[in-house]
Amino acid sequence: MDCTKKSGRKNQIIDGVVFTVMLAVIMAVTLKLFYMQTLGDVNSDMKAYILEMQGLESGYHFPYPVFFKFAALLHLFVSSEMSVALALTVMNGLAIVVTKLAFNRLVLPAGEGDWRTGIFVSLVSGSLFFISMLYFPEGIYLPGIRFWYLGVFTANPFHNATFMAARPFAILAFLWYGKLLPVYEQKGAAIGDYVLFSLFLFLATMTKPSFTLVMVSGAGLLMLYRLIRAGFRNFLPTLQLGLCFIPTFLALLYQYAGVFVPRDGGEGGIGFCLGEVWAEYCDNIPLGICLAMAFPLTVLILNRKEVKRNAAFRFAWLLYLVSFAEAFFLYEKGFRRVDFNFSWGYMYGIFFCHFSSLLLLTRQSIRAVKDRASCGKRKLCLLLLQWMVYLCHLVCGLFYFRDVLVDGTYY
């Protein structure tokens, strides 16, 4: 027993050291990018964020203060540019830590696996934050695809600080909702889980509400479906879970009052369309979807039976479908139309499909290594195919990160 404990402790130490080094490297390179954005050397909205953090007029209204207040706290010790860059680096790093801990818990239950498995999970967790849409070198024409990023979109928009700053809270809200889904209709959920889910969703909303719009819509549809299917016999537990959304609803009402309003006599509010705003950036939306979602689509096609048993994976796809519908059918009227702000929710849908797909593939791969004798060649080939598609996203993402850092453009 003592030997087992010592071995487990050794595995944790080795994994922890490797993960810490990896995280330090990631935070160093991302800090460089974010600081260059604050200086204007790389295209982004950082200049407006710096003004907002200082309480100055930025020309925009940002009624989601978490990121800006954190940067303002750091501004007591460092320059305005460094405080914003450092705040974003820390929050992006927190998302990686949350992902690593989640993967450890969901992929390695009860501390299974040795230090090699732990390192593998660490590398997988970190790589998720560098994947991008698939794209090809200049000179290779893809019909209807005018930009690498615009109109295709990515799980990691390196140029948008508030998206990345909200992501640790969005991941936690996604995970806690997934934890509540199997038990909220019964008596297995602790009151603390309801409180934590409500808190994480509220924090995500007050950092950037794009994820919340998708989450609330997707969760609402799922809960309504379950309510009708159960003949309203689960009304009280559904109401109990619904109460968790009240702080977020209040925050959204506050944000709506400041964002979706006319400016300088122009139009305000939300309009409906049939992809016209999206089509301003991409002439081939179906191909754009495939370039952004190649890996989750591959996992979905090759794991249909497993998906039926994986509620988190199904919910991630529900979020994606909701995010796609919002991006395709909705737009902001007035001067914000060109910003295509509903695409941020769509990118959260892309991210969580990759998140859940990578979680599923990692779990299957570890099991395949553990049970090599019973794992046939066909299954190994299918696992390899899925990893190859994921590596294509990762390679493109690393080149995309380099291009954003060196060339200063993201589109």
Short mmCIF file of C-alpha atoms in Angstrom, two decimals:
data_model
loop_
_atom_site.label_atom_id
_atom_site.label_comp_id
_atom_site.label_asym_id
_atom_site.label_seq_id
_atom_site.Cartn_x
_atom_site.Cartn_y
_atom_site.Cartn_z
CA MET A 1 0.00 0.00 0.00
CA ASP A 2 2.85 2.36 0.91
CA CYS A 3 4.56 1.59 -2.40
CA THR A 4 1.36 2.39 -4.26
CA LYS A 5 1.02 5.71 -2.45
CA LYS A 6 4.66 6.60 -3.11
CA SER A 7 4.30 5.69 -6.78
CA GLY A 8 1.16 7.81 -7.06
CA ARG A 9 2.87 10.70 -5.33
CA LYS A 10 5.85 10.40 -7.69
CA ASN A 11 3.54 10.42 -10.72
CA GLN A 12 1.80 13.56 -9.45
CA ILE A 13 5.09 15.36 -8.85
CA ILE A 14 6.51 14.56 -12.29
CA ASP A 15 3.24 15.48 -14.00
CA GLY A 16 2.98 18.67 -11.94
CA VAL A 17 6.52 19.77 -12.81
CA VAL A 18 6.03 19.14 -16.53
CA PHE A 19 2.66 20.91 -16.56
CA THR A 20 4.09 23.89 -14.66
CA VAL A 21 6.95 24.24 -17.14
CA MET A 22 4.56 23.93 -20.09
CA LEU A 23 2.20 26.50 -18.56
CA ALA A 24 5.08 28.91 -17.93
CA VAL A 25 6.19 28.66 -21.57
CA ILE A 26 2.63 29.21 -22.82
CA MET A 27 2.12 32.20 -20.54
CA ALA A 28 5.44 33.69 -21.66
CA VAL A 29 4.66 33.51 -25.39
CA THR A 30 1.06 34.67 -24.94
CA LEU A 31 2.18 37.56 -22.72
CA LYS A 32 4.47 38.68 -25.53
CA LEU A 33 1.58 38.59 -28.01
CA PHE A 34 -0.85 40.38 -25.70
CA TYR A 35 1.70 43.06 -24.80
CA MET A 36 2.43 43.68 -28.48
CA GLN A 37 -1.33 44.08 -28.98
CA THR A 38 -1.49 46.74 -26.28
CA LEU A 39 1.31 48.64 -28.05
CA GLY A 40 -0.57 48.50 -31.35
CA ASP A 41 2.02 46.28 -33.04
CA VAL A 42 -0.63 43.56 -33.52
CA ASN A 43 -4.22 44.18 -34.62
CA SER A 44 -6.73 43.89 -31.78
CA ASP A 45 -9.15 45.89 -29.63
CA MET A 46 -6.59 46.35 -26.87
CA LYS A 47 -6.42 50.14 -27.18
CA ALA A 48 -10.12 50.42 -26.38
CA TYR A 49 -9.72 47.94 -23.51
CA ILE A 50 -6.89 50.01 -22.01
CA LEU A 51 -9.05 53.12 -22.08
CA GLU A 52 -11.96 51.22 -20.52
CA MET A 53 -9.69 49.86 -17.80
CA GLN A 54 -8.60 53.43 -16.99
CA GLY A 55 -12.17 54.67 -16.90
CA LEU A 56 -11.69 56.81 -20.03
CA GLU A 57 -13.94 57.14 -23.08
CA SER A 58 -13.15 54.33 -25.52
CA GLY A 59 -15.93 54.88 -28.08
CA TYR A 60 -17.52 51.58 -27.04
CA HIS A 61 -19.61 50.39 -24.13
CA PHE A 62 -18.30 47.39 -22.20
CA PRO A 63 -20.81 46.54 -19.45
CA TYR A 64 -18.86 43.46 -18.36
CA PRO A 65 -16.23 44.65 -15.88
CA VAL A 66 -14.46 41.53 -14.53
CA PHE A 67 -11.49 41.64 -16.92
CA PHE A 68 -11.18 45.42 -16.71
CA LYS A 69 -11.33 45.50 -12.89
CA PHE A 70 -8.66 42.81 -12.65
CA ALA A 71 -6.45 44.78 -15.05
CA ALA A 72 -7.11 47.96 -13.04
CA LEU A 73 -5.90 46.17 -9.91
CA LEU A 74 -2.67 45.17 -11.66
CA HIS A 75 -2.37 48.74 -12.95
CA LEU A 76 -1.54 49.79 -9.38
CA PHE A 77 1.82 48.10 -9.86
CA VAL A 78 2.61 48.14 -13.60
CA SER A 79 1.92 50.25 -16.68
CA SER A 80 -1.51 50.35 -18.29
CA GLU A 81 -0.33 48.30 -21.26
CA MET A 82 1.35 45.67 -19.13
CA SER A 83 -1.57 45.46 -16.70
CA VAL A 84 -4.04 44.59 -19.48
CA ALA A 85 -1.62 42.13 -21.11
CA LEU A 86 -0.80 40.51 -17.77
CA ALA A 87 -4.47 40.25 -16.73
CA LEU A 88 -5.30 38.47 -19.98
CA THR A 89 -2.28 36.17 -19.68
CA VAL A 90 -3.32 35.11 -16.17
CA MET A 91 -6.97 34.51 -17.16
CA ASN A 92 -5.98 32.57 -20.27
CA GLY A 93 -3.56 30.54 -18.14
CA LEU A 94 -6.35 29.88 -15.65
CA ALA A 95 -8.44 28.37 -18.47
CA ILE A 96 -5.57 25.96 -19.23
CA VAL A 97 -5.29 24.97 -15.56
CA VAL A 98 -9.04 24.36 -15.34
CA THR A 99 -8.90 22.24 -18.49
CA LYS A 100 -5.97 20.19 -17.17
CA LEU A 101 -7.75 19.51 -13.87
CA ALA A 102 -10.97 18.61 -15.68
CA PHE A 103 -9.20 16.24 -18.04
CA ASN A 104 -7.37 14.63 -15.12
CA ARG A 105 -10.64 14.00 -13.32
CA LEU A 106 -12.64 12.87 -16.34
CA VAL A 107 -9.94 10.90 -18.17
CA LEU A 108 -8.07 9.45 -15.19
CA PRO A 109 -10.66 8.53 -12.56
CA ALA A 110 -9.38 7.50 -9.14
CA GLY A 111 -5.83 8.53 -10.04
CA GLU A 112 -5.32 5.86 -12.68
CA GLY A 113 -2.33 6.04 -15.00
CA ASP A 114 1.36 6.71 -14.50
CA TRP A 115 3.37 9.90 -14.99
CA ARG A 116 3.56 9.35 -18.75
CA THR A 117 -0.22 9.39 -18.95
CA GLY A 118 -0.33 12.52 -16.81
CA ILE A 119 2.16 14.29 -19.08
CA PHE A 120 0.16 13.23 -22.13
CA VAL A 121 -2.98 14.75 -20.60
CA SER A 122 -1.02 17.92 -19.77
CA LEU A 123 0.19 18.31 -23.36
CA VAL A 124 -3.28 17.63 -24.71
CA SER A 125 -4.81 20.20 -22.35
CA GLY A 126 -2.31 22.87 -23.35
CA SER A 127 -2.57 22.13 -27.06
CA LEU A 128 -6.31 22.86 -27.04
CA PHE A 129 -5.53 26.54 -26.59
CA PHE A 130 -3.44 26.73 -29.76
CA ILE A 131 -5.65 25.00 -32.30
CA SER A 132 -7.20 27.05 -35.07
CA MET A 133 -9.35 26.64 -38.16
CA LEU A 134 -7.79 24.66 -40.98
CA TYR A 135 -6.24 26.79 -43.68
CA PHE A 136 -3.78 26.33 -46.50
CA PRO A 137 -0.70 28.26 -47.61
CA GLU A 138 -1.20 31.30 -49.80
CA GLY A 139 -1.70 30.39 -53.43
CA ILE A 140 -3.98 27.44 -52.75
CA TYR A 141 -7.51 28.51 -53.62
CA LEU A 142 -10.50 27.32 -51.62
CA PRO A 143 -13.81 28.20 -53.29
CA GLY A 144 -15.58 30.99 -51.47
CA ILE A 145 -13.01 31.28 -48.67
CA ARG A 146 -11.67 34.84 -48.76
CA PHE A 147 -9.90 34.92 -45.38
CA TRP A 148 -8.19 32.44 -43.09
CA TYR A 149 -10.15 33.55 -40.02
CA LEU A 150 -13.01 35.85 -41.02
CA GLY A 151 -16.06 33.88 -42.04
CA VAL A 152 -14.46 30.58 -40.95
CA PHE A 153 -13.60 31.39 -37.32
CA THR A 154 -11.58 29.57 -34.71
CA ALA A 155 -11.70 28.12 -31.22
CA ASN A 156 -8.88 30.50 -30.25
CA PRO A 157 -9.35 34.09 -31.48
CA PHE A 158 -6.01 35.39 -30.21
CA HIS A 159 -6.94 38.99 -31.02
CA ASN A 160 -9.99 39.22 -28.72
CA ALA A 161 -9.07 39.69 -25.08
CA THR A 162 -12.53 39.50 -23.53
CA PHE A 163 -13.29 36.19 -25.27
CA MET A 164 -10.21 34.58 -23.77
CA ALA A 165 -10.65 36.29 -20.41
CA ALA A 166 -14.18 34.84 -20.04
CA ARG A 167 -13.13 31.34 -21.05
CA PRO A 168 -12.06 29.92 -17.64
CA PHE A 169 -15.48 30.81 -16.22
CA ALA A 170 -17.22 29.49 -19.35
CA ILE A 171 -15.39 26.16 -19.04
CA LEU A 172 -16.32 25.89 -15.37
CA ALA A 173 -19.96 26.73 -16.11
CA PHE A 174 -20.01 24.11 -18.90
CA LEU A 175 -18.48 21.47 -16.64
CA TRP A 176 -20.78 22.19 -13.70
CA TYR A 177 -23.88 22.16 -15.87
CA GLY A 178 -22.69 18.83 -17.24
CA LYS A 179 -22.31 17.66 -13.64
CA LEU A 180 -25.87 18.71 -12.81
CA LEU A 181 -27.51 17.30 -15.93
CA PRO A 182 -27.65 13.62 -14.83
CA VAL A 183 -28.87 14.38 -11.30
CA TYR A 184 -30.91 17.59 -11.15
CA GLU A 185 -34.17 15.73 -11.78
CA GLN A 186 -33.38 13.42 -8.86
CA LYS A 187 -31.95 14.10 -5.41
CA GLY A 188 -28.29 13.51 -6.12
CA ALA A 189 -27.13 17.07 -6.65
CA ALA A 190 -25.61 19.04 -3.75
CA ILE A 191 -26.81 22.59 -3.24
CA GLY A 192 -23.19 23.71 -3.59
CA ASP A 193 -23.11 22.53 -7.20
CA TYR A 194 -26.10 24.73 -8.03
CA VAL A 195 -24.41 27.70 -6.37
CA LEU A 196 -21.12 27.12 -8.17
CA PHE A 197 -22.78 26.74 -11.56
CA SER A 198 -24.72 29.97 -11.03
CA LEU A 199 -21.55 31.77 -9.91
CA PHE A 200 -19.40 30.57 -12.82
CA LEU A 201 -22.06 31.49 -15.38
CA PHE A 202 -22.48 34.91 -13.81
CA LEU A 203 -18.71 35.54 -13.88
CA ALA A 204 -18.55 34.46 -17.53
CA THR A 205 -21.39 36.87 -18.29
CA MET A 206 -19.69 39.75 -16.51
CA THR A 207 -16.48 39.10 -18.45
CA LYS A 208 -18.07 38.69 -21.89
CA PRO A 209 -21.71 37.63 -22.40
CA SER A 210 -21.23 35.83 -25.72
CA PHE A 211 -20.96 32.37 -24.14
CA THR A 212 -23.92 33.07 -21.89
CA LEU A 213 -26.27 33.77 -24.78
CA VAL A 214 -25.45 30.36 -26.21
CA MET A 215 -25.44 28.57 -22.85
CA VAL A 216 -28.77 29.96 -21.71
CA SER A 217 -30.41 29.13 -25.05
CA GLY A 218 -28.99 25.61 -25.21
CA ALA A 219 -29.68 24.79 -21.56
CA GLY A 220 -33.18 26.24 -21.82
CA LEU A 221 -34.01 24.11 -24.85
CA LEU A 222 -32.67 20.96 -23.20
CA MET A 223 -34.52 21.57 -19.94
CA LEU A 224 -37.74 22.36 -21.82
CA TYR A 225 -37.40 19.14 -23.82
CA ARG A 226 -36.90 17.11 -20.64
CA LEU A 227 -39.82 18.88 -18.98
CA ILE A 228 -42.20 18.04 -21.83
CA ARG A 229 -40.90 14.48 -22.18
CA ALA A 230 -41.50 13.88 -18.46
CA GLY A 231 -45.03 15.27 -18.67
CA PHE A 232 -44.05 18.14 -16.32
CA ARG A 233 -43.48 15.67 -13.46
CA ASN A 234 -39.99 17.17 -13.07
CA PHE A 235 -41.27 20.74 -12.85
CA LEU A 236 -39.90 21.50 -9.37
CA PRO A 237 -36.32 20.28 -9.98
CA THR A 238 -36.34 22.06 -13.36
CA LEU A 239 -37.45 25.23 -11.59
CA GLN A 240 -34.69 24.75 -9.02
CA LEU A 241 -32.06 24.54 -11.73
CA GLY A 242 -33.67 27.44 -13.58
CA LEU A 243 -33.24 29.65 -10.51
CA CYS A 244 -29.47 29.39 -11.04
CA PHE A 245 -29.87 31.52 -14.16
CA ILE A 246 -31.52 34.48 -12.41
CA PRO A 247 -28.28 36.40 -11.58
CA THR A 248 -27.20 35.92 -15.19
CA PHE A 249 -30.55 37.08 -16.56
CA LEU A 250 -30.30 40.26 -14.47
CA ALA A 251 -26.77 40.84 -15.75
CA LEU A 252 -27.90 40.35 -19.35
CA LEU A 253 -30.72 42.87 -18.89
CA TYR A 254 -28.21 45.38 -17.55
CA GLN A 255 -25.88 44.73 -20.48
CA TYR A 256 -28.68 44.86 -23.06
CA ALA A 257 -29.68 48.31 -21.82
CA GLY A 258 -26.21 49.63 -22.59
CA VAL A 259 -25.27 47.77 -25.78
CA PHE A 260 -28.30 47.15 -28.00
CA VAL A 261 -29.33 50.78 -28.16
CA PRO A 262 -29.34 53.32 -31.03
CA ARG A 263 -26.30 55.53 -31.44
CA ASP A 264 -26.23 58.97 -33.09
CA GLY A 265 -29.75 58.53 -34.40
CA GLY A 266 -29.02 55.15 -36.02
CA GLU A 267 -30.79 51.84 -35.64
CA GLY A 268 -30.55 49.78 -32.47
CA GLY A 269 -31.55 46.34 -31.27
CA ILE A 270 -31.33 42.88 -32.79
CA GLY A 271 -32.36 42.06 -36.36
CA PHE A 272 -33.09 38.82 -38.18
CA CYS A 273 -31.43 37.63 -41.39
CA LEU A 274 -30.56 34.50 -43.34
CA GLY A 275 -26.80 34.56 -43.09
CA GLU A 276 -26.35 37.86 -44.92
CA VAL A 277 -23.95 39.25 -42.30
CA TRP A 278 -21.91 36.03 -42.29
CA ALA A 279 -21.86 36.06 -46.10
CA GLU A 280 -20.17 39.46 -46.05
CA TYR A 281 -17.02 37.62 -44.93
CA CYS A 282 -17.41 34.19 -46.52
CA ASP A 283 -18.93 33.11 -49.85
CA ASN A 284 -18.94 29.42 -48.92
CA ILE A 285 -20.32 29.01 -45.40
CA PRO A 286 -20.59 25.17 -45.55
CA LEU A 287 -16.90 24.88 -46.41
CA GLY A 288 -16.07 27.43 -43.73
CA ILE A 289 -17.91 25.26 -41.19
CA CYS A 290 -15.90 22.21 -42.25
CA LEU A 291 -12.60 24.08 -41.94
CA ALA A 292 -13.47 25.19 -38.40
CA MET A 293 -15.06 21.91 -37.28
CA ALA A 294 -13.11 19.17 -39.07
CA PHE A 295 -11.96 17.48 -35.87
CA PRO A 296 -15.31 17.46 -33.99
CA LEU A 297 -17.06 16.31 -37.16
CA THR A 298 -14.59 13.44 -37.54
CA VAL A 299 -15.06 12.39 -33.91
CA LEU A 300 -18.84 12.64 -34.27
CA ILE A 301 -18.91 10.44 -37.38
CA LEU A 302 -16.52 7.81 -36.03
CA ASN A 303 -18.02 7.56 -32.52
CA ARG A 304 -21.75 7.50 -33.03
CA LYS A 305 -22.33 4.71 -30.49
CA GLU A 306 -20.13 6.33 -27.85
CA VAL A 307 -21.83 9.67 -28.36
CA LYS A 308 -25.16 8.17 -27.33
CA ARG A 309 -23.67 7.47 -23.91
CA ASN A 310 -21.79 10.76 -23.57
CA ALA A 311 -24.11 13.53 -22.36
CA ALA A 312 -21.37 16.18 -22.26
CA PHE A 313 -20.47 15.56 -25.89
CA ARG A 314 -24.11 15.80 -26.95
CA PHE A 315 -24.58 19.00 -24.96
CA ALA A 316 -21.48 20.52 -26.58
CA TRP A 317 -22.99 19.83 -29.98
CA LEU A 318 -26.28 21.36 -28.85
CA LEU A 319 -24.35 24.50 -27.87
CA TYR A 320 -22.72 24.50 -31.29
CA LEU A 321 -26.05 24.22 -33.12
CA VAL A 322 -27.52 27.02 -31.01
CA SER A 323 -24.43 29.17 -31.60
CA PHE A 324 -24.65 28.52 -35.34
CA ALA A 325 -28.33 29.49 -35.39
CA GLU A 326 -27.63 32.73 -33.52
CA ALA A 327 -24.75 33.64 -35.84
CA PHE A 328 -26.72 32.76 -38.97
CA PHE A 329 -30.09 34.28 -38.11
CA LEU A 330 -29.30 37.22 -35.78
CA TYR A 331 -27.36 40.44 -36.10
CA GLU A 332 -26.97 43.75 -34.28
CA LYS A 333 -28.57 46.69 -36.02
CA GLY A 334 -26.75 49.95 -36.59
CA PHE A 335 -23.03 50.56 -36.54
CA ARG A 336 -22.35 47.22 -34.80
CA ARG A 337 -23.69 45.17 -37.72
CA VAL A 338 -20.29 45.00 -39.40
CA ASP A 339 -18.69 43.66 -36.19
CA PHE A 340 -20.71 40.41 -36.49
CA ASN A 341 -20.69 40.08 -32.72
CA PHE A 342 -22.85 36.96 -32.72
CA SER A 343 -19.83 35.17 -34.17
CA TRP A 344 -18.25 35.21 -30.69
CA GLY A 345 -20.94 32.86 -29.43
CA TYR A 346 -20.36 30.72 -32.50
CA MET A 347 -16.68 30.48 -31.61
CA TYR A 348 -17.62 29.29 -28.14
CA GLY A 349 -19.64 26.57 -29.84
CA ILE A 350 -16.56 25.64 -31.88
CA PHE A 351 -14.38 25.62 -28.75
CA PHE A 352 -16.62 23.37 -26.67
CA CYS A 353 -17.09 20.90 -29.53
CA HIS A 354 -13.31 20.63 -29.74
CA PHE A 355 -13.09 20.45 -25.94
CA SER A 356 -15.55 17.56 -25.61
CA SER A 357 -14.21 15.78 -28.73
CA LEU A 358 -10.64 15.96 -27.43
CA LEU A 359 -11.79 14.70 -24.04
CA LEU A 360 -13.51 11.73 -25.66
CA LEU A 361 -10.55 10.92 -27.90
CA THR A 362 -8.04 11.22 -25.05
CA ARG A 363 -10.06 8.86 -22.87
CA GLN A 364 -10.37 6.32 -25.68
CA SER A 365 -6.67 6.52 -26.52
CA ILE A 366 -5.60 5.93 -22.92
CA ARG A 367 -7.93 2.96 -22.69
CA ALA A 368 -6.57 1.59 -25.97
CA VAL A 369 -2.99 1.78 -24.67
CA LYS A 370 -4.02 0.17 -21.40
CA ASP A 371 -5.86 -2.67 -23.17
CA ARG A 372 -3.55 -3.15 -26.14
CA ALA A 373 -4.23 -6.88 -26.30
CA SER A 374 -7.97 -6.40 -26.89
CA CYS A 375 -7.70 -3.32 -29.09
CA GLY A 376 -7.93 -4.30 -32.74
CA LYS A 377 -6.10 -2.74 -35.66
CA ARG A 378 -9.27 -1.11 -36.98
CA LYS A 379 -9.83 0.77 -33.73
CA LEU A 380 -6.21 1.86 -33.61
CA CYS A 381 -6.43 3.14 -37.18
CA LEU A 382 -9.58 5.10 -36.36
CA LEU A 383 -7.93 6.63 -33.29
CA LEU A 384 -4.90 7.54 -35.38
CA LEU A 385 -7.12 9.17 -38.02
CA GLN A 386 -8.82 11.33 -35.41
CA TRP A 387 -5.48 12.39 -33.92
CA MET A 388 -4.21 13.27 -37.40
CA VAL A 389 -7.16 15.59 -37.98
CA TYR A 390 -6.62 17.16 -34.56
CA LEU A 391 -2.91 17.61 -35.29
CA CYS A 392 -3.86 19.42 -38.51
CA HIS A 393 -5.84 21.91 -36.41
CA LEU A 394 -2.91 22.22 -34.00
CA VAL A 395 -0.26 22.73 -36.69
CA CYS A 396 -2.43 25.35 -38.37
CA GLY A 397 -2.99 26.95 -34.98
CA LEU A 398 0.71 27.19 -34.21
CA PHE A 399 1.38 28.77 -37.61
CA TYR A 400 -1.61 31.06 -37.11
CA PHE A 401 -0.29 32.16 -33.71
CA ARG A 402 3.10 32.83 -35.28
CA ASP A 403 1.56 34.78 -38.14
CA VAL A 404 -0.52 36.91 -35.77
CA LEU A 405 2.59 37.56 -33.67
CA VAL A 406 4.91 38.34 -36.60
CA ASP A 407 2.62 39.94 -39.19
CA GLY A 408 0.26 41.64 -36.76
CA THR A 409 -2.95 40.63 -38.57
CA TYR A 410 -5.50 38.01 -37.59
CA TYR A 411 -7.86 37.78 -40.56
#
